[in-house]
């Protein structure tokens, strides 16, 4: 077997090491990680609430978010604030969800998926002088950034939240919008 070692050295590809180094250098090249640790964005969203009792409420709105790096290339922190108008047959409300999410990115070039979890608080301003409600719970988010340039991209995500509202209220949000790297 030892006599095969010199043979393997003669037949080795001299470019293999440089090809491997090139592959390693491009594996996690995302514009998201290269120059900045801050992102900001704006989202259009569609929100559906499923209260423990009564009808589902559906509506749309807008949101803003800011994100920073906690551990470079591995862990991020996002804070977001949204405003949505939801309504059903008998009820309507303005909803202001506030999320603080710990996010695990999977940087892989121009398409960067992520998962996130964290606490959420939703302030609901009910119509017909019914007052306000503060709902506290948790959120799970799955999404992805699609980078169009070194500083601009699109954020697409699905957000599931479970909040306390005389039982568990489920909320499902679909959101998309522009993202800027600062």
XYZ file of C-alpha atoms in Angstrom:
182
model
C 0.000 0.000 0.000
C 2.832 2.402 0.733
C 4.054 2.078 -2.860
C 0.707 3.672 -4.005
C 1.499 6.965 -2.211
C 4.046 8.197 -4.809
C 1.605 7.187 -7.550
C -1.185 9.239 -5.962
C 1.105 12.276 -5.759
C 1.819 12.016 -9.475
C -1.852 11.785 -10.398
C -3.148 14.480 -8.007
C -4.896 17.456 -9.594
C -2.735 20.559 -8.909
C -5.837 22.768 -9.223
C -7.900 20.836 -6.649
C -6.639 22.875 -3.689
C -7.316 26.198 -5.421
C -10.794 25.025 -6.506
C -11.577 23.965 -2.929
C -10.354 27.310 -1.538
C -12.452 29.176 -4.113
C -15.539 27.148 -3.175
C -15.000 27.841 0.547
C -14.549 31.570 -0.115
C -17.884 31.804 -1.985
C -20.052 29.477 0.125
C -21.340 32.073 2.550
C -20.967 35.205 0.498
C -24.163 37.082 1.043
C -24.351 40.857 0.691
C -26.171 40.655 4.013
C -22.997 39.657 5.900
C -20.162 41.378 4.091
C -20.174 45.083 4.988
C -22.721 45.800 7.652
C -24.388 44.385 10.693
C -27.619 46.438 10.303
C -30.657 45.925 8.083
C -33.858 47.958 7.901
C -36.980 47.187 5.963
C -40.585 47.931 5.184
C -43.223 45.215 4.750
C -46.675 44.956 3.338
C -48.575 42.288 5.244
C -51.719 40.211 5.353
C -52.811 39.210 8.871
C -55.384 36.594 9.874
C -56.446 36.202 13.518
C -58.125 33.063 14.822
C -59.529 33.940 18.283
C -60.423 31.141 20.740
C -64.093 32.051 20.318
C -65.886 33.879 17.546
C -65.082 34.645 13.959
C -61.704 34.963 12.275
C -60.506 38.451 11.446
C -58.600 39.171 8.233
C -56.873 42.318 7.073
C -53.762 44.019 5.827
C -51.237 46.584 6.880
C -47.619 47.683 6.922
C -44.631 47.047 9.126
C -41.076 48.218 9.717
C -38.144 46.317 11.122
C -34.499 46.703 12.107
C -32.046 43.848 12.426
C -28.523 43.577 13.774
C -25.925 40.820 14.007
C -25.365 39.116 17.349
C -22.863 36.474 16.166
C -21.436 37.170 12.705
C -22.912 34.802 10.113
C -24.723 32.764 12.746
C -27.241 34.692 14.889
C -29.209 37.937 14.448
C -31.693 39.996 16.445
C -34.728 41.664 14.848
C -37.235 44.117 16.262
C -40.398 44.848 14.297
C -43.472 47.034 14.584
C -46.573 46.659 12.404
C -49.963 48.296 11.966
C -52.849 46.308 10.492
C -56.581 46.733 10.093
C -58.477 43.458 10.581
C -62.184 42.846 10.303
C -64.815 40.150 10.199
C -68.586 40.119 9.848
C -69.285 41.499 13.334
C -65.971 42.856 14.583
C -63.097 45.067 13.439
C -59.919 46.343 15.059
C -56.607 48.065 14.529
C -53.778 45.728 15.550
C -50.222 46.798 16.456
C -47.940 43.736 16.798
C -44.459 44.242 18.263
C -41.940 41.377 17.903
C -38.424 40.773 19.215
C -36.948 37.825 17.317
C -33.743 35.838 17.574
C -32.982 34.789 14.021
C -30.824 31.970 12.624
C -29.774 32.865 9.063
C -28.550 30.414 6.441
C -26.363 32.676 4.289
C -25.904 31.068 0.907
C -25.361 33.777 -1.649
C -28.163 35.913 -3.043
C -30.901 33.733 -1.478
C -30.654 33.731 2.337
C -33.344 31.786 4.213
C -33.847 32.142 7.974
C -35.898 30.929 10.923
C -36.678 33.019 13.999
C -38.426 32.786 17.361
C -39.247 35.274 20.081
C -41.828 37.064 22.169
C -44.631 39.122 20.669
C -47.051 41.681 22.081
C -50.113 42.729 20.101
C -52.077 45.832 21.010
C -55.635 45.663 19.668
C -57.785 48.775 19.419
C -61.342 47.525 19.043
C -64.053 49.411 17.165
C -67.355 50.566 18.634
C -65.708 51.914 21.805
C -65.017 48.399 23.077
C -61.596 49.461 24.368
C -58.190 47.956 23.871
C -56.583 44.593 24.511
C -52.939 43.706 25.089
C -52.131 40.184 23.932
C -48.822 38.549 24.900
C -47.336 35.411 23.378
C -44.656 33.968 21.139
C -43.870 33.978 17.438
C -42.138 31.641 14.980
C -41.029 33.033 11.626
C -39.733 31.385 8.438
C -38.506 33.611 5.647
C -35.785 34.547 3.197
C -33.916 37.549 1.879
C -33.407 37.775 -1.858
C -30.534 40.172 -2.498
C -30.807 42.240 -5.665
C -27.574 44.169 -5.046
C -24.974 44.644 -2.314
C -27.295 46.947 -0.370
C -30.893 46.211 -1.455
C -33.075 43.137 -1.360
C -36.538 41.722 -0.776
C -37.702 40.076 2.437
C -40.391 37.361 2.214
C -41.746 35.718 5.374
C -44.498 33.752 7.078
C -45.094 34.536 10.754
C -47.107 32.376 13.164
C -47.946 33.767 16.612
C -49.866 32.317 19.535
C -51.090 34.926 22.044
C -53.229 34.808 25.168
C -56.764 36.118 24.631
C -59.099 34.290 27.009
C -57.494 31.163 25.554
C -54.976 30.843 22.755
C -55.449 33.117 19.763
C -53.548 32.033 16.652
C -52.270 34.636 14.190
C -50.855 34.013 10.735
C -49.065 36.756 8.806
C -47.668 36.788 5.265
C -45.288 39.682 4.638
C -43.046 40.984 1.860
C -41.129 44.159 1.220
C -37.868 45.945 0.470
C -34.819 45.589 2.706
C -31.800 47.890 2.891
C -28.387 47.139 4.327
C -26.855 50.069 6.177
